[in-house]
Structure formats: C-alpha cells, structure tokens
Amino acid sequence: MKGRVRTYVLHQQLLENLPPPPAPVLDVGGGAGHQSFPLALAGYDVTLLDPSSATLDKAHQRLQRLPGEAQRRVTLVEADGENADEAVKGQRFAAVLCHGVLGYLEQPEPLVDQLCRCAAAGGVVSIMTGNAKAMAVRPALEQRWDDALASFDARGEIGVLGVPTRADTVEELSELVRSRGVEPVRWYGVWLFVDWLDFSGAQLDPNDSKRVEAAAAVELEAGRRDPYRQLSRVFHLVGRKGRP
C-alpha cells in the first residue's frame, strides 16, 4: 500500500510541474519503472536508467504489460547515475527524476551534478530523498526510545531494506541544486500517515482500492501543507534549470 500511495502522490506532484507530453523524461535509478511507466502511459518519452541488470530485467517484464504505444515510448539504459550524461550520450531532457536514490550515497554531489547536467534549459529536476528533520519518528513509533532520542540530531539510519541510509534537508538539497544552475521552485512531503500506520503495526490492505485511494488523497493534500509536509519521512524537491 505504501508503494502504491507513493507512486500516486509523486505522479500527481510531477504532473503539476512537468511540461506536457511527449516531453522527454530521464528517470535516474528508476528501478522497475514504477514511477516512470505511468508517465509513459500519459504520453511522455521515458528513458529509465539503472545500474542493476536484474532490476532492468524486472522493468522489461513490467514493460511488456503496457500497451504497445507506451512500450515504444520507453528506453532502458544500464548505467550508474554518476555516469548518466555519458550513458545518454549527452541528450538533454525536459525532466530528470531521481527518487529514492540519494540516501544510499555517502556523497550525493556527483549524482546531483549529473541530474542537473542532464536537464535541458528550462527543464525540471525532481529529487525525492529522506527527510533529516523527521528522523526520530520511525524509532519512536517502533518504541525504540533510546534510538529515537539519538535520532533528533542524526543524519543516517538503517533503512527499511536493512542497509544504511542517509537523510537530507530541503535547505541543503536546495542549495546543492542551486549551485548547479537549478532553482528550487517547490517541495512536497510524500509519506506521512501511511508511514505512521505501517510502523505502528496497523494492517494496511493494498487490495482495498477504496481505502488506498482515500489514503492517497489525504497524503497528497498533507504533502502540500505545513506542518504536515515537514513531518514526512521523505520529501520531494522540484527545481527548474535556468536558461542561458
């Protein structure tokens, strides 16, 4: 359910900022296409770039389930995000996405540099990453009180996948992209209530479509408003690259 809510919320946030289709979109670290394939269905020309051949195999399998017209709008590229510009042969995109990747890198600067470089003049750069200002929420909801107390000033944790992750702040990431010619225009929260329910042990049924839709609508609105967006475990920053 959390994955479906995330995909829906991010998709709606993207549509508020992307140029109309068939604008070219680059999804860096796009995994199995959960975020970029809906854009292909909406008419965008999508290049999905990921370093994992196994993950790209999954993306290829999911791609085969899309209508033929949408399939023809998707290109799969195996490469590290830090080499994105070379991997796409210098192509520039109307939008460059990077969702859920930055937190796994000790040094985010090389990847952010590539994201901003691959965006065309006037193009959108969209980054989703962990929210350093909400680090205490997860351990507190799991009643790990010592960990929660230590998390108020922490910048890293062992994530839900069992590997170390690092969090960012909106202000720091904004400055990082601004120094590379991309002006931040808006930021959103992504997960709040469904995250709290999950960590509290509540049962979330992904097959209950009405409840999923209702939860997604609430999350979408919370992600636009303070103080709710500030408490989201991840945030979504959207910037626009300046014109020469």
Short mmCIF file of C-alpha atoms in Angstrom, two decimals:
data_model
loop_
_atom_site.label_atom_id
_atom_site.label_comp_id
_atom_site.label_asym_id
_atom_site.label_seq_id
_atom_site.Cartn_x
_atom_site.Cartn_y
_atom_site.Cartn_z
CA MET A 1 0.00 0.00 0.00
CA LYS A 2 2.81 2.42 0.83
CA GLY A 3 4.34 1.84 -2.59
CA ARG A 4 1.06 2.48 -4.38
CA VAL A 5 0.44 5.64 -2.36
CA ARG A 6 3.96 6.88 -3.06
CA THR A 7 3.62 6.27 -6.78
CA TYR A 8 0.27 8.07 -6.93
CA VAL A 9 1.38 11.05 -4.82
CA LEU A 10 4.64 11.54 -6.73
CA HIS A 11 2.84 11.17 -10.05
CA GLN A 12 0.38 13.92 -9.19
CA GLN A 13 3.15 16.17 -7.91
CA LEU A 14 5.10 15.59 -11.12
CA LEU A 15 2.12 16.42 -13.31
CA GLU A 16 1.86 19.78 -11.54
CA ASN A 17 5.37 20.64 -12.72
CA LEU A 18 6.17 18.76 -15.93
CA PRO A 19 5.70 20.23 -19.40
CA PRO A 20 3.01 18.48 -21.45
CA PRO A 21 3.75 15.15 -23.18
CA PRO A 22 5.53 13.91 -25.22
CA ALA A 23 8.36 15.79 -23.44
CA PRO A 24 11.43 13.55 -22.84
CA VAL A 25 11.94 12.36 -19.25
CA LEU A 26 15.04 10.72 -17.73
CA ASP A 27 14.45 8.57 -14.64
CA VAL A 28 17.82 8.03 -12.91
CA GLY A 29 17.83 4.99 -10.64
CA GLY A 30 14.34 4.30 -11.95
CA GLY A 31 14.30 0.66 -10.85
CA ALA A 32 11.43 -1.38 -12.26
CA GLY A 33 9.69 1.68 -13.68
CA HIS A 34 7.04 2.19 -11.01
CA GLN A 35 7.34 5.97 -11.32
CA SER A 36 8.27 6.44 -14.95
CA PHE A 37 5.96 3.91 -16.62
CA PRO A 38 2.84 5.86 -15.58
CA LEU A 39 4.44 8.83 -17.33
CA ALA A 40 4.90 6.73 -20.47
CA LEU A 41 1.22 5.80 -20.26
CA ALA A 42 0.47 9.53 -20.01
CA GLY A 43 2.34 10.13 -23.26
CA TYR A 44 5.87 11.05 -22.15
CA ASP A 45 9.01 9.70 -23.82
CA VAL A 46 10.84 7.98 -20.96
CA THR A 47 14.45 6.88 -20.57
CA LEU A 48 14.87 4.69 -17.50
CA LEU A 49 18.49 4.45 -16.30
CA ASP A 50 19.53 1.98 -13.59
CA PRO A 51 22.83 0.24 -12.71
CA SER A 52 21.25 -3.15 -11.91
CA SER A 53 20.74 -5.62 -14.73
CA ALA A 54 18.41 -7.68 -12.51
CA THR A 55 16.27 -4.62 -11.82
CA LEU A 56 16.19 -3.73 -15.50
CA ASP A 57 15.03 -7.28 -16.23
CA LYS A 58 12.08 -6.64 -13.92
CA ALA A 59 11.46 -3.32 -15.66
CA HIS A 60 11.50 -5.11 -19.02
CA GLN A 61 8.98 -7.66 -17.76
CA ARG A 62 6.67 -4.92 -16.48
CA LEU A 63 7.14 -3.00 -19.72
CA GLN A 64 5.72 -5.92 -21.69
CA ARG A 65 2.43 -5.49 -19.84
CA LEU A 66 1.99 -1.92 -21.08
CA PRO A 67 0.12 -1.09 -24.29
CA GLY A 68 2.34 -1.20 -27.37
CA GLU A 69 2.26 2.56 -27.87
CA ALA A 70 3.51 3.15 -24.31
CA GLN A 71 6.19 0.47 -24.70
CA ARG A 72 7.60 2.28 -27.71
CA ARG A 73 8.00 5.42 -25.63
CA VAL A 74 10.34 3.73 -23.10
CA THR A 75 14.10 3.20 -23.40
CA LEU A 76 16.00 1.15 -20.79
CA VAL A 77 19.67 2.01 -20.12
CA GLU A 78 22.03 0.15 -17.78
CA ALA A 79 24.41 2.63 -16.13
CA ASP A 80 25.32 4.30 -12.85
CA GLY A 81 23.65 7.62 -12.16
CA GLU A 82 27.08 9.20 -11.70
CA ASN A 83 27.68 8.45 -15.40
CA ALA A 84 24.24 9.44 -16.65
CA ASP A 85 25.39 12.16 -19.06
CA GLU A 86 27.73 9.79 -20.86
CA ALA A 87 25.20 6.94 -20.80
CA VAL A 88 22.53 9.02 -22.56
CA LYS A 89 25.15 10.40 -24.99
CA GLY A 90 24.68 14.00 -23.94
CA GLN A 91 20.93 14.10 -24.54
CA ARG A 92 19.11 16.81 -22.59
CA PHE A 93 15.71 16.16 -21.04
CA ALA A 94 12.66 18.24 -20.21
CA ALA A 95 12.59 16.49 -16.84
CA VAL A 96 15.15 14.48 -14.85
CA LEU A 97 13.84 12.33 -12.00
CA CYS A 98 15.78 10.73 -9.16
CA HIS A 99 13.57 9.22 -6.49
CA GLY A 100 14.77 7.20 -3.51
CA VAL A 101 18.43 7.03 -4.57
CA LEU A 102 20.29 9.90 -2.93
CA GLY A 103 20.02 8.47 0.57
CA TYR A 104 22.14 5.45 -0.35
CA LEU A 105 25.11 7.61 -1.34
CA GLU A 106 27.63 8.93 1.19
CA GLN A 107 28.46 11.79 -1.15
CA PRO A 108 25.42 12.99 -3.13
CA GLU A 109 27.22 15.75 -5.04
CA PRO A 110 28.42 13.71 -8.07
CA LEU A 111 24.94 12.35 -8.71
CA VAL A 112 23.24 15.72 -8.22
CA ASP A 113 25.75 17.19 -10.67
CA GLN A 114 24.69 14.66 -13.30
CA LEU A 115 20.98 15.22 -12.68
CA CYS A 116 21.33 18.94 -13.20
CA ARG A 117 23.61 18.49 -16.20
CA CYS A 118 21.16 16.19 -18.00
CA ALA A 119 18.29 18.66 -17.67
CA ALA A 120 17.64 20.91 -20.63
CA ALA A 121 17.45 24.68 -20.19
CA GLY A 122 14.10 25.35 -18.57
CA GLY A 123 13.81 21.68 -17.66
CA VAL A 124 12.64 20.18 -14.37
CA VAL A 125 14.83 18.33 -11.86
CA SER A 126 12.83 16.16 -9.44
CA ILE A 127 14.52 14.57 -6.41
CA MET A 128 12.90 12.52 -3.65
CA THR A 129 15.00 11.69 -0.61
CA GLY A 130 14.87 11.11 3.15
CA ASN A 131 13.87 13.97 5.44
CA ALA A 132 16.58 14.59 8.05
CA LYS A 133 14.17 16.64 10.17
CA ALA A 134 11.88 13.66 10.79
CA MET A 135 14.48 11.04 11.74
CA ALA A 136 13.07 10.43 15.21
CA VAL A 137 9.58 9.46 14.01
CA ARG A 138 10.28 5.90 12.88
CA PRO A 139 12.16 4.68 16.01
CA ALA A 140 9.62 6.42 18.26
CA LEU A 141 6.70 4.68 16.57
CA GLU A 142 8.56 1.40 16.96
CA GLN A 143 9.05 2.28 20.66
CA ARG A 144 12.83 2.30 20.33
CA TRP A 145 13.08 5.25 22.68
CA ASP A 146 16.87 5.41 23.03
CA ASP A 147 17.24 5.34 19.26
CA ALA A 148 14.54 7.99 18.89
CA LEU A 149 16.30 10.29 21.34
CA ALA A 150 19.57 9.89 19.47
CA SER A 151 17.84 10.46 16.12
CA PHE A 152 16.97 14.10 16.72
CA ASP A 153 20.46 15.04 15.62
CA ALA A 154 21.17 12.02 13.40
CA ARG A 155 21.60 12.07 9.65
CA GLY A 156 21.60 8.35 9.00
CA GLU A 157 19.86 5.13 9.96
CA ILE A 158 19.42 1.53 8.93
CA GLY A 159 16.60 1.80 6.43
CA VAL A 160 13.64 -0.49 5.84
CA LEU A 161 15.75 -2.51 3.38
CA GLY A 162 18.29 -3.24 6.12
CA VAL A 163 21.10 -1.11 4.69
CA PRO A 164 22.49 2.23 5.91
CA THR A 165 20.73 5.29 4.55
CA ARG A 166 21.44 9.00 4.80
CA ALA A 167 18.90 11.83 5.01
CA ASP A 168 18.93 15.37 3.65
CA THR A 169 17.21 18.65 4.46
CA VAL A 170 15.21 20.67 1.98
CA GLU A 171 17.50 23.64 2.58
CA GLU A 172 20.73 21.72 1.94
CA LEU A 173 19.44 19.97 -1.17
CA SER A 174 18.05 23.25 -2.48
CA GLU A 175 21.46 24.86 -2.16
CA LEU A 176 23.09 21.87 -3.82
CA VAL A 177 20.94 22.12 -6.95
CA ARG A 178 21.02 25.93 -6.96
CA SER A 179 24.80 25.87 -7.14
CA ARG A 180 24.42 23.78 -10.31
CA GLY A 181 22.08 26.16 -12.10
CA VAL A 182 18.75 24.68 -10.95
CA GLU A 183 16.43 26.96 -8.99
CA PRO A 184 14.16 25.18 -6.47
CA VAL A 185 10.53 26.03 -7.17
CA ARG A 186 8.57 23.79 -4.81
CA TRP A 187 8.88 20.97 -2.34
CA TYR A 188 6.39 18.44 -1.04
CA GLY A 189 6.06 15.75 1.59
CA VAL A 190 5.39 12.24 0.30
CA TRP A 191 4.72 9.79 3.13
CA LEU A 192 3.21 10.76 6.45
CA PHE A 193 0.13 8.96 7.74
CA VAL A 194 0.60 5.68 5.87
CA ASP A 195 4.15 5.58 7.18
CA TRP A 196 3.00 6.08 10.74
CA LEU A 197 0.34 3.38 10.37
CA ASP A 198 2.87 0.94 8.95
CA PHE A 199 5.42 1.48 11.72
CA SER A 200 2.72 1.33 14.39
CA GLY A 201 1.83 -2.19 13.27
CA ALA A 202 -1.54 -1.34 11.74
CA GLN A 203 -2.67 -3.64 8.97
CA LEU A 204 -2.75 -1.96 5.55
CA ASP A 205 -4.59 -3.91 2.85
CA PRO A 206 -3.25 -2.99 -0.62
CA ASN A 207 -6.18 -4.80 -2.24
CA ASP A 208 -8.75 -2.47 -0.69
CA SER A 209 -8.80 0.00 -3.57
CA LYS A 210 -11.22 2.46 -1.94
CA ARG A 211 -9.09 2.76 1.18
CA VAL A 212 -5.91 3.08 -0.88
CA GLU A 213 -7.46 5.87 -2.95
CA ALA A 214 -8.70 7.62 0.19
CA ALA A 215 -5.29 7.36 1.85
CA ALA A 216 -3.56 8.65 -1.28
CA ALA A 217 -5.87 11.68 -1.43
CA VAL A 218 -5.07 12.55 2.18
CA GLU A 219 -1.33 12.07 1.63
CA LEU A 220 -1.42 14.26 -1.48
CA GLU A 221 -3.02 17.10 0.46
CA ALA A 222 -0.75 16.67 3.50
CA GLY A 223 2.30 16.84 1.24
CA ARG A 224 1.33 20.36 0.15
CA ARG A 225 0.76 21.81 3.62
CA ASP A 226 2.76 22.82 6.66
CA PRO A 227 3.28 21.45 9.22
CA TYR A 228 2.40 18.07 7.72
CA ARG A 229 4.92 18.04 4.89
CA GLN A 230 7.69 18.87 7.37
CA LEU A 231 6.97 15.63 9.23
CA SER A 232 7.01 13.37 6.17
CA ARG A 233 9.75 10.75 6.26
CA VAL A 234 10.71 11.63 2.69
CA PHE A 235 10.39 14.87 0.73
CA HIS A 236 10.16 15.72 -2.95
CA LEU A 237 12.08 18.76 -4.24
CA VAL A 238 11.31 20.18 -7.67
CA GLY A 239 13.64 22.65 -9.37
CA ARG A 240 13.91 24.28 -12.78
CA LYS A 241 17.12 24.73 -14.71
CA GLY A 242 17.92 28.27 -15.77
CA ARG A 243 18.14 29.31 -19.37
CA PRO A 244 21.47 30.54 -20.79
#
